[in-house]
PDB file of C-alpha atoms in Angstrom:
ATOM      1  CA  MET A1395      -1.339  44.814 -15.125  1.00  0.00           C
ATOM      2  CA  LYS A1396      -3.749  41.855 -15.180  1.00  0.00           C
ATOM      3  CA  LYS A1397      -1.539  39.998 -17.647  1.00  0.00           C
ATOM      4  CA  LEU A1398       1.527  40.679 -15.513  1.00  0.00           C
ATOM      5  CA  LEU A1399      -0.256  39.422 -12.382  1.00  0.00           C
ATOM      6  CA  THR A1400      -1.400  36.274 -14.202  1.00  0.00           C
ATOM      7  CA  PHE A1401       2.171  35.676 -15.373  1.00  0.00           C
ATOM      8  CA  PHE A1402       3.537  35.931 -11.816  1.00  0.00           C
ATOM      9  CA  ILE A1403       0.830  33.592 -10.474  1.00  0.00           C
ATOM     10  CA  ILE A1404       1.621  30.983 -13.136  1.00  0.00           C
ATOM     11  CA  ALA A1405       5.364  31.370 -12.577  1.00  0.00           C
ATOM     12  CA  PHE A1406       4.901  31.003  -8.826  1.00  0.00           C
ATOM     13  CA  SER A1407       2.789  27.869  -9.283  1.00  0.00           C
ATOM     14  CA  ILE A1408       5.360  26.313 -11.590  1.00  0.00           C
ATOM     15  CA  SER A1409       8.189  27.088  -9.155  1.00  0.00           C
ATOM     16  CA  CYS A1410       6.216  25.581  -6.249  1.00  0.00           C
ATOM     17  CA  PHE A1411       5.574  22.316  -8.078  1.00  0.00           C
ATOM     18  CA  ALA A1412       8.889  22.056  -9.956  1.00  0.00           C
ATOM     19  CA  GLY A1413      10.425  20.085  -7.104  1.00  0.00           C
ATOM     20  CA  ASN A1414       7.656  17.505  -7.359  1.00  0.00           C
ATOM     21  CA  GLU A1415       8.350  16.565 -10.954  1.00  0.00           C
ATOM     22  CA  ASP A1416      11.226  14.239 -10.096  1.00  0.00           C
ATOM     23  CA  VAL A1417       9.062  12.267  -7.639  1.00  0.00           C
ATOM     24  CA  GLY A1418       7.234   9.169  -8.832  1.00  0.00           C
ATOM     25  CA  VAL A1419       4.442   7.737  -6.675  1.00  0.00           C
ATOM     26  CA  VAL A1420       3.131   4.178  -6.968  1.00  0.00           C
ATOM     27  CA  LEU A1421      -0.332   3.929  -5.384  1.00  0.00           C
ATOM     28  CA  LEU A1422      -1.678   0.467  -4.547  1.00  0.00           C
ATOM     29  CA  HIS A1423      -5.381  -0.201  -4.115  1.00  0.00           C
ATOM     30  CA  GLY A1424      -6.988  -2.234  -1.329  1.00  0.00           C
ATOM     31  CA  LYS A1425      -8.260  -5.791  -1.150  1.00  0.00           C
ATOM     32  CA  TRP A1426     -11.038  -6.925  -3.544  1.00  0.00           C
ATOM     33  CA  ALA A1427     -11.061  -3.618  -5.438  1.00  0.00           C
ATOM     34  CA  LYS A1428     -12.699  -3.990  -8.844  1.00  0.00           C
ATOM     35  CA  SER A1429     -10.539  -1.182 -10.234  1.00  0.00           C
ATOM     36  CA  THR A1430      -8.124   1.498  -9.095  1.00  0.00           C
ATOM     37  CA  SER A1431     -10.844   4.189  -9.157  1.00  0.00           C
ATOM     38  CA  GLY A1432     -10.819   4.544  -5.366  1.00  0.00           C
ATOM     39  CA  LEU A1433      -7.343   6.041  -5.636  1.00  0.00           C
ATOM     40  CA  ALA A1434      -8.283   8.380  -8.486  1.00  0.00           C
ATOM     41  CA  PRO A1435      -8.958  11.495  -6.338  1.00  0.00           C
ATOM     42  CA  LEU A1436      -5.543  11.232  -4.697  1.00  0.00           C
ATOM     43  CA  ALA A1437      -3.813  10.417  -7.975  1.00  0.00           C
ATOM     44  CA  ARG A1438      -5.411  13.417  -9.701  1.00  0.00           C
ATOM     45  CA  GLU A1439      -4.422  15.758  -6.885  1.00  0.00           C
ATOM     46  CA  LEU A1440      -0.823  14.570  -6.933  1.00  0.00           C
ATOM     47  CA  GLU A1441      -0.598  14.806 -10.712  1.00  0.00           C
ATOM     48  CA  SER A1442      -1.983  18.350 -10.592  1.00  0.00           C
ATOM     49  CA  ARG A1443       0.951  19.213  -8.343  1.00  0.00           C
ATOM     50  CA  GLY A1444       3.553  17.784 -10.693  1.00  0.00           C
ATOM     51  CA  PHE A1445       4.067  14.320  -9.207  1.00  0.00           C
ATOM     52  CA  LYS A1446       4.279  11.354 -11.554  1.00  0.00           C
ATOM     53  CA  VAL A1447       1.724   8.736 -10.474  1.00  0.00           C
ATOM     54  CA  THR A1448       0.788   5.202 -11.422  1.00  0.00           C
ATOM     55  CA  THR A1449      -1.960   2.975  -9.980  1.00  0.00           C
ATOM     56  CA  PRO A1450      -1.408  -0.638 -11.072  1.00  0.00           C
ATOM     57  CA  LEU A1451      -4.119  -3.279 -10.692  1.00  0.00           C
ATOM     58  CA  MET A1452      -2.676  -5.727  -8.189  1.00  0.00           C
ATOM     59  CA  PRO A1453      -3.143  -9.491  -7.602  1.00  0.00           C
ATOM     60  CA  TRP A1454      -5.467  -8.861  -4.638  1.00  0.00           C
ATOM     61  CA  SER A1455      -8.036  -7.121  -6.847  1.00  0.00           C
ATOM     62  CA  ASP A1456     -11.475  -8.689  -7.226  1.00  0.00           C
ATOM     63  CA  GLY A1457     -10.815  -9.876 -10.754  1.00  0.00           C
ATOM     64  CA  ARG A1458      -7.368 -11.349 -10.175  1.00  0.00           C
ATOM     65  CA  GLU A1459      -8.013 -13.121  -6.865  1.00  0.00           C
ATOM     66  CA  TYR A1460      -4.376 -13.696  -5.851  1.00  0.00           C
ATOM     67  CA  ASP A1461      -3.424 -15.074  -9.258  1.00  0.00           C
ATOM     68  CA  VAL A1462       0.293 -14.752  -8.441  1.00  0.00           C
ATOM     69  CA  ASP A1463       2.212 -15.042  -5.182  1.00  0.00           C
ATOM     70  CA  TYR A1464       3.349 -12.105  -3.038  1.00  0.00           C
ATOM     71  CA  PRO A1465       6.958 -12.025  -4.316  1.00  0.00           C
ATOM     72  CA  THR A1466       5.585 -11.755  -7.863  1.00  0.00           C
ATOM     73  CA  ALA A1467       3.293  -8.942  -6.713  1.00  0.00           C
ATOM     74  CA  LEU A1468       6.396  -7.080  -5.521  1.00  0.00           C
ATOM     75  CA  ALA A1469       7.935  -7.638  -8.950  1.00  0.00           C
ATOM     76  CA  GLU A1470       4.827  -5.992 -10.440  1.00  0.00           C
ATOM     77  CA  ILE A1471       5.545  -2.965  -8.273  1.00  0.00           C
ATOM     78  CA  ASP A1472       9.087  -3.055  -9.694  1.00  0.00           C
ATOM     79  CA  ALA A1473       7.542  -2.758 -13.163  1.00  0.00           C
ATOM     80  CA  ALA A1474       5.453   0.248 -12.034  1.00  0.00           C
ATOM     81  CA  VAL A1475       8.580   1.883 -10.591  1.00  0.00           C
ATOM     82  CA  LYS A1476      10.439   1.286 -13.862  1.00  0.00           C
ATOM     83  CA  THR A1477       7.606   2.983 -15.762  1.00  0.00           C
ATOM     84  CA  LEU A1478       7.839   6.059 -13.523  1.00  0.00           C
ATOM     85  CA  LYS A1479      11.607   6.224 -13.874  1.00  0.00           C
ATOM     86  CA  GLY A1480      11.158   6.023 -17.632  1.00  0.00           C
ATOM     87  CA  LYS A1481       9.058   9.184 -17.350  1.00  0.00           C
ATOM     88  CA  GLY A1482      11.822  11.002 -15.510  1.00  0.00           C
ATOM     89  CA  ALA A1483      11.169  10.175 -11.847  1.00  0.00           C
ATOM     90  CA  LYS A1484      14.359  10.227  -9.802  1.00  0.00           C
ATOM     91  CA  ARG A1485      12.809   9.613  -6.391  1.00  0.00           C
ATOM     92  CA  ILE A1486      10.244   6.879  -5.744  1.00  0.00           C
ATOM     93  CA  VAL A1487       7.524   6.718  -3.111  1.00  0.00           C
ATOM     94  CA  VAL A1488       5.363   3.609  -2.785  1.00  0.00           C
ATOM     95  CA  GLY A1489       2.040   3.845  -0.983  1.00  0.00           C
ATOM     96  CA  GLY A1490      -1.373   2.300  -0.732  1.00  0.00           C
ATOM     97  CA  GLN A1491      -4.576   1.685   1.161  1.00  0.00           C
ATOM     98  CA  SER A1492      -5.376  -1.429   3.243  1.00  0.00           C
ATOM     99  CA  LEU A1493      -3.708  -4.427   1.544  1.00  0.00           C
ATOM    100  CA  GLY A1494      -2.111  -1.890  -0.792  1.00  0.00           C
ATOM    101  CA  ALA A1495      -0.448  -0.334   2.260  1.00  0.00           C
ATOM    102  CA  ASN A1496       0.616  -3.833   3.262  1.00  0.00           C
ATOM    103  CA  GLY A1497       2.186  -4.174  -0.193  1.00  0.00           C
ATOM    104  CA  ALA A1498       3.974  -0.842   0.149  1.00  0.00           C
ATOM    105  CA  ILE A1499       5.638  -1.755   3.451  1.00  0.00           C
ATOM    106  CA  ALA A1500       6.453  -5.254   2.158  1.00  0.00           C
ATOM    107  CA  TYR A1501       8.118  -3.659  -0.860  1.00  0.00           C
ATOM    108  CA  ALA A1502      10.244  -1.400   1.321  1.00  0.00           C
ATOM    109  CA  GLY A1503      11.062  -4.278   3.660  1.00  0.00           C
ATOM    110  CA  SER A1504      12.198  -6.462   0.769  1.00  0.00           C
ATOM    111  CA  GLY A1505      15.374  -4.414   0.440  1.00  0.00           C
ATOM    112  CA  ARG A1506      14.303  -2.428  -2.610  1.00  0.00           C
ATOM    113  CA  GLU A1507      15.313   1.228  -2.628  1.00  0.00           C
ATOM    114  CA  VAL A1508      12.487   3.687  -1.996  1.00  0.00           C
ATOM    115  CA  ASP A1509      12.490   7.313  -0.926  1.00  0.00           C
ATOM    116  CA  GLY A1510       9.259   7.131   1.032  1.00  0.00           C
ATOM    117  CA  VAL A1511       6.413   4.847   2.073  1.00  0.00           C
ATOM    118  CA  ILE A1512       2.761   5.827   2.529  1.00  0.00           C
ATOM    119  CA  LEU A1513       0.343   3.626   4.465  1.00  0.00           C
ATOM    120  CA  MET A1514      -3.294   4.747   4.404  1.00  0.00           C
ATOM    121  CA  ALA A1515      -5.510   2.613   6.660  1.00  0.00           C
ATOM    122  CA  PRO A1516      -3.057  -0.312   6.521  1.00  0.00           C
ATOM    123  CA  GLY A1517      -4.818  -3.658   6.512  1.00  0.00           C
ATOM    124  CA  HIS A1518      -4.627  -7.433   5.984  1.00  0.00           C
ATOM    125  CA  VAL A1519      -3.230  -8.754   9.258  1.00  0.00           C
ATOM    126  CA  PRO A1520      -2.590 -12.519   9.037  1.00  0.00           C
ATOM    127  CA  ASP A1521      -0.462 -12.197  12.171  1.00  0.00           C
ATOM    128  CA  GLN A1522      -3.257 -10.740  14.318  1.00  0.00           C
ATOM    129  CA  GLY A1523      -6.224 -11.971  16.368  1.00  0.00           C
ATOM    130  CA  GLY A1524      -9.567 -12.385  14.657  1.00  0.00           C
ATOM    131  CA  PHE A1525      -8.217 -12.277  11.126  1.00  0.00           C
ATOM    132  CA  ARG A1526      -5.606 -14.893  11.923  1.00  0.00           C
ATOM    133  CA  GLN A1527      -8.273 -17.159  13.412  1.00  0.00           C
ATOM    134  CA  THR A1528     -10.584 -16.663  10.438  1.00  0.00           C
ATOM    135  CA  VAL A1529      -7.998 -17.902   7.943  1.00  0.00           C
ATOM    136  CA  ALA A1530      -6.179 -20.401  10.204  1.00  0.00           C
ATOM    137  CA  SER A1531      -7.822 -23.516   8.737  1.00  0.00           C
ATOM    138  CA  SER A1532      -7.113 -22.321   5.197  1.00  0.00           C
ATOM    139  CA  VAL A1533      -3.481 -21.598   6.094  1.00  0.00           C
ATOM    140  CA  SER A1534      -3.185 -25.143   7.465  1.00  0.00           C
ATOM    141  CA  LYS A1535      -4.828 -26.500   4.309  1.00  0.00           C
ATOM    142  CA  ALA A1536      -2.399 -24.588   2.098  1.00  0.00           C
ATOM    143  CA  LYS A1537       0.584 -25.916   4.038  1.00  0.00           C
ATOM    144  CA  GLN A1538      -0.739 -29.478   3.783  1.00  0.00           C
ATOM    145  CA  TRP A1539      -1.379 -29.256   0.052  1.00  0.00           C
ATOM    146  CA  ILE A1540       2.132 -27.877  -0.477  1.00  0.00           C
ATOM    147  CA  ALA A1541       3.568 -30.751   1.598  1.00  0.00           C
ATOM    148  CA  ASP A1542       1.561 -33.151  -0.552  1.00  0.00           C
ATOM    149  CA  GLY A1543       3.084 -31.763  -3.737  1.00  0.00           C
ATOM    150  CA  LYS A1544      -0.022 -29.817  -4.796  1.00  0.00           C
ATOM    151  CA  ALA A1545       1.352 -26.281  -4.395  1.00  0.00           C
ATOM    152  CA  ASP A1546       0.118 -25.165  -7.822  1.00  0.00           C
ATOM    153  CA  GLU A1547      -3.321 -26.833  -7.860  1.00  0.00           C
ATOM    154  CA  LYS A1548      -6.142 -24.339  -7.405  1.00  0.00           C
ATOM    155  CA  THR A1549      -8.676 -24.835  -4.627  1.00  0.00           C
ATOM    156  CA  ASP A1550     -10.916 -22.886  -2.245  1.00  0.00           C
ATOM    157  CA  PHE A1551      -9.588 -20.776   0.630  1.00  0.00           C
ATOM    158  CA  ALA A1552     -11.051 -18.296   3.110  1.00  0.00           C
ATOM    159  CA  ASP A1553     -10.486 -14.547   2.958  1.00  0.00           C
ATOM    160  CA  SER A1554     -11.741 -11.671   5.091  1.00  0.00           C
ATOM    161  CA  ASN A1555     -11.928  -7.921   4.559  1.00  0.00           C
ATOM    162  CA  GLN A1556     -13.021  -5.701   7.458  1.00  0.00           C
ATOM    163  CA  GLY A1557     -15.441  -8.346   8.722  1.00  0.00           C
ATOM    164  CA  SER A1558     -16.739  -9.396   5.292  1.00  0.00           C
ATOM    165  CA  ARG A1559     -15.809 -12.926   4.312  1.00  0.00           C
ATOM    166  CA  LYS A1560     -15.636 -14.729   1.030  1.00  0.00           C
ATOM    167  CA  THR A1561     -14.145 -17.828  -0.544  1.00  0.00           C
ATOM    168  CA  ILE A1562     -11.332 -17.319  -3.023  1.00  0.00           C
ATOM    169  CA  PHE A1563      -9.994 -19.748  -5.607  1.00  0.00           C
ATOM    170  CA  THR A1564      -6.223 -19.838  -5.980  1.00  0.00           C
ATOM    171  CA  THR A1565      -3.202 -22.083  -5.471  1.00  0.00           C
ATOM    172  CA  PRO A1566      -1.864 -23.091  -2.037  1.00  0.00           C
ATOM    173  CA  LYS A1567       1.476 -21.487  -2.923  1.00  0.00           C
ATOM    174  CA  ASN A1568      -0.127 -18.152  -3.769  1.00  0.00           C
ATOM    175  CA  TYR A1569      -2.500 -18.198  -0.825  1.00  0.00           C
ATOM    176  CA  LEU A1570       0.139 -18.988   1.778  1.00  0.00           C
ATOM    177  CA  SER A1571       2.403 -16.220   0.493  1.00  0.00           C
ATOM    178  CA  TYR A1572      -0.223 -13.615   1.505  1.00  0.00           C
ATOM    179  CA  PHE A1573      -1.783 -15.296   4.541  1.00  0.00           C
ATOM    180  CA  ASP A1574       1.153 -16.897   6.355  1.00  0.00           C
ATOM    181  CA  PRO A1575       1.338 -15.118   9.754  1.00  0.00           C
ATOM    182  CA  ASP A1576       5.136 -15.185   9.469  1.00  0.00           C
ATOM    183  CA  GLY A1577       5.239 -14.192   5.802  1.00  0.00           C
ATOM    184  CA  LEU A1578       5.278 -11.043   3.687  1.00  0.00           C
ATOM    185  CA  GLY A1579       1.765 -10.114   4.821  1.00  0.00           C
ATOM    186  CA  ALA A1580       2.928  -9.477   8.400  1.00  0.00           C
ATOM    187  CA  MET A1581       3.428  -5.704   8.429  1.00  0.00           C
ATOM    188  CA  PRO A1582       5.460  -5.439  11.663  1.00  0.00           C
ATOM    189  CA  LYS A1583       7.935  -7.919  10.206  1.00  0.00           C
ATOM    190  CA  SER A1584       8.181  -5.909   6.980  1.00  0.00           C
ATOM    191  CA  ALA A1585       8.689  -2.662   8.919  1.00  0.00           C
ATOM    192  CA  ARG A1586      11.520  -4.192  10.937  1.00  0.00           C
ATOM    193  CA  ALA A1587      13.107  -5.461   7.716  1.00  0.00           C
ATOM    194  CA  ILE A1588      13.575  -1.974   6.230  1.00  0.00           C
ATOM    195  CA  LYS A1589      17.349  -1.663   6.169  1.00  0.00           C
ATOM    196  CA  THR A1590      17.865   2.061   5.609  1.00  0.00           C
ATOM    197  CA  PRO A1591      15.992   4.742   7.587  1.00  0.00           C
ATOM    198  CA  THR A1592      13.221   5.789   5.211  1.00  0.00           C
ATOM    199  CA  PRO A1593      10.419   8.363   5.597  1.00  0.00           C
ATOM    200  CA  VAL A1594       7.179   6.558   6.441  1.00  0.00           C
ATOM    201  CA  LEU A1595       3.753   8.188   6.600  1.00  0.00           C
ATOM    202  CA  ILE A1596       0.919   6.284   8.254  1.00  0.00           C
ATOM    203  CA  VAL A1597      -2.551   7.809   8.074  1.00  0.00           C
ATOM    204  CA  MET A1598      -4.998   5.950  10.297  1.00  0.00           C
ATOM    205  CA  GLY A1599      -8.706   6.575  10.694  1.00  0.00           C
ATOM    206  CA  ASN A1600      -9.955   6.860  14.270  1.00  0.00           C
ATOM    207  CA  GLN A1601     -12.824   4.483  13.379  1.00  0.00           C
ATOM    208  CA  ASP A1602     -10.484   1.865  11.934  1.00  0.00           C
ATOM    209  CA  GLY A1603     -10.153  -1.276  14.050  1.00  0.00           C
ATOM    210  CA  LEU A1604      -6.374  -1.295  13.637  1.00  0.00           C
ATOM    211  CA  SER A1605      -6.165   2.164  15.216  1.00  0.00           C
ATOM    212  CA  ARG A1606      -6.317   0.541  18.660  1.00  0.00           C
ATOM    213  CA  PHE A1607      -2.687  -0.553  18.193  1.00  0.00           C
ATOM    214  CA  GLY A1608      -1.533   3.006  17.503  1.00  0.00           C
ATOM    215  CA  GLU A1609       2.094   3.598  16.604  1.00  0.00           C
ATOM    216  CA  SER A1610       3.301   0.385  18.230  1.00  0.00           C
ATOM    217  CA  TYR A1611       2.073  -2.023  15.539  1.00  0.00           C
ATOM    218  CA  ILE A1612       3.954  -0.807  12.452  1.00  0.00           C
ATOM    219  CA  PHE A1613       5.283   2.735  12.854  1.00  0.00           C
ATOM    220  CA  ASN A1614       7.621   2.103  15.788  1.00  0.00           C
ATOM    221  CA  LYS A1615       8.988  -1.040  14.136  1.00  0.00           C
ATOM    222  CA  ALA A1616      10.464   0.851  11.176  1.00  0.00           C
ATOM    223  CA  PRO A1617      13.867   2.562  11.431  1.00  0.00           C
ATOM    224  CA  LYS A1618      13.414   6.084  12.759  1.00  0.00           C
ATOM    225  CA  HIS A1619      13.530   8.937  10.265  1.00  0.00           C
ATOM    226  CA  PRO A1620      12.954  12.661  10.986  1.00  0.00           C
ATOM    227  CA  LYS A1621      10.388  12.898   8.171  1.00  0.00           C
ATOM    228  CA  SER A1622       8.326   9.920   9.341  1.00  0.00           C
ATOM    229  CA  ALA A1623       4.857  10.716  10.676  1.00  0.00           C
ATOM    230  CA  TYR A1624       1.888   8.919  12.197  1.00  0.00           C
ATOM    231  CA  VAL A1625      -1.350  10.828  11.651  1.00  0.00           C
ATOM    232  CA  THR A1626      -4.853  10.034  12.895  1.00  0.00           C
ATOM    233  CA  ILE A1627      -7.843  11.480  11.054  1.00  0.00           C
ATOM    234  CA  ASP A1628     -11.605  11.244  11.490  1.00  0.00           C
ATOM    235  CA  SER A1629     -12.469   8.391   9.111  1.00  0.00           C
ATOM    236  CA  ASP A1630     -13.221   4.710   8.799  1.00  0.00           C
ATOM    237  CA  HIS A1631     -11.089   2.132   7.008  1.00  0.00           C
ATOM    238  CA  PHE A1632     -12.472   2.672   3.523  1.00  0.00           C
ATOM    239  CA  SER A1633     -12.790   6.471   3.483  1.00  0.00           C
ATOM    240  CA  THR A1634      -9.235   7.109   4.652  1.00  0.00           C
ATOM    241  CA  GLN A1635      -7.715   6.991   1.152  1.00  0.00           C
ATOM    242  CA  THR A1636      -9.817  10.016   0.175  1.00  0.00           C
ATOM    243  CA  LEU A1637      -9.892  11.932   3.447  1.00  0.00           C
ATOM    244  CA  ALA A1638      -6.120  11.509   3.806  1.00  0.00           C
ATOM    245  CA  ILE A1639      -5.384  13.509   0.636  1.00  0.00           C
ATOM    246  CA  PRO A1640      -4.370  16.757   2.406  1.00  0.00           C
ATOM    247  CA  GLU A1641      -2.069  14.867   4.778  1.00  0.00           C
ATOM    248  CA  VAL A1642      -0.463  12.886   1.962  1.00  0.00           C
ATOM    249  CA  VAL A1643       0.101  15.990  -0.185  1.00  0.00           C
ATOM    250  CA  LYS A1644       1.577  17.953   2.719  1.00  0.00           C
ATOM    251  CA  TRP A1645       3.905  15.101   3.650  1.00  0.00           C
ATOM    252  CA  LEU A1646       5.089  14.429   0.100  1.00  0.00           C
ATOM    253  CA  GLU A1647       5.845  18.088  -0.479  1.00  0.00           C
ATOM    254  CA  SER A1648       7.903  18.140   2.722  1.00  0.00           C
ATOM    255  CA  LEU A1649      10.301  15.409   1.577  1.00  0.00           C
TER     256      LEU A1649
END
């Protein structure tokens, strides 16, 4: 009887997760991350449920320091998607935390086909208030250097991450592609650019500064979809990617 019960439990588990096996999930880390380890708990949980997952190290990581421009970063996501499809994924969801969430919505807004977008504590807001002011002089510098024919000469620029500031060393072309208030880094613009109604999940911490904008900043700009959801949880900016795991799993399994 015990063996029979074990068999039914295993069979039930397999049947529950069988529908997940054709879903590939690209998870993008946040700004200045030294590795993708912050996404490991979510990645492990998704993989345990049958999802195919990849966590590429992106140009905004600590070690890469914006070594390529934003369009090239999107091409790197293309490569991650291709890897997942090579493993049998038929549906693709792109998600991330902070600047990784920014990358996910930029990817969807670029016209690429995705079956879902996950934004956990979306961040990097070159179009907004204090952040825009912090990097304004560097944005002007980048534009001037490009006008002077020095688009590919590396120099110092300002960056900010949840109130922490540091100087980064990259090219004016690369810098402007992420920090231009009218560029790919502007999440409302990316949301509006999504051509086909696509499920979007935004998980925002109630202690996150961006939470004051609510659904109006990004969520309401994207085309409406019945599976889209805006969820607020009790967390700060950096803990959201871990505390959001139950919400992300529930949402993905509902698609």
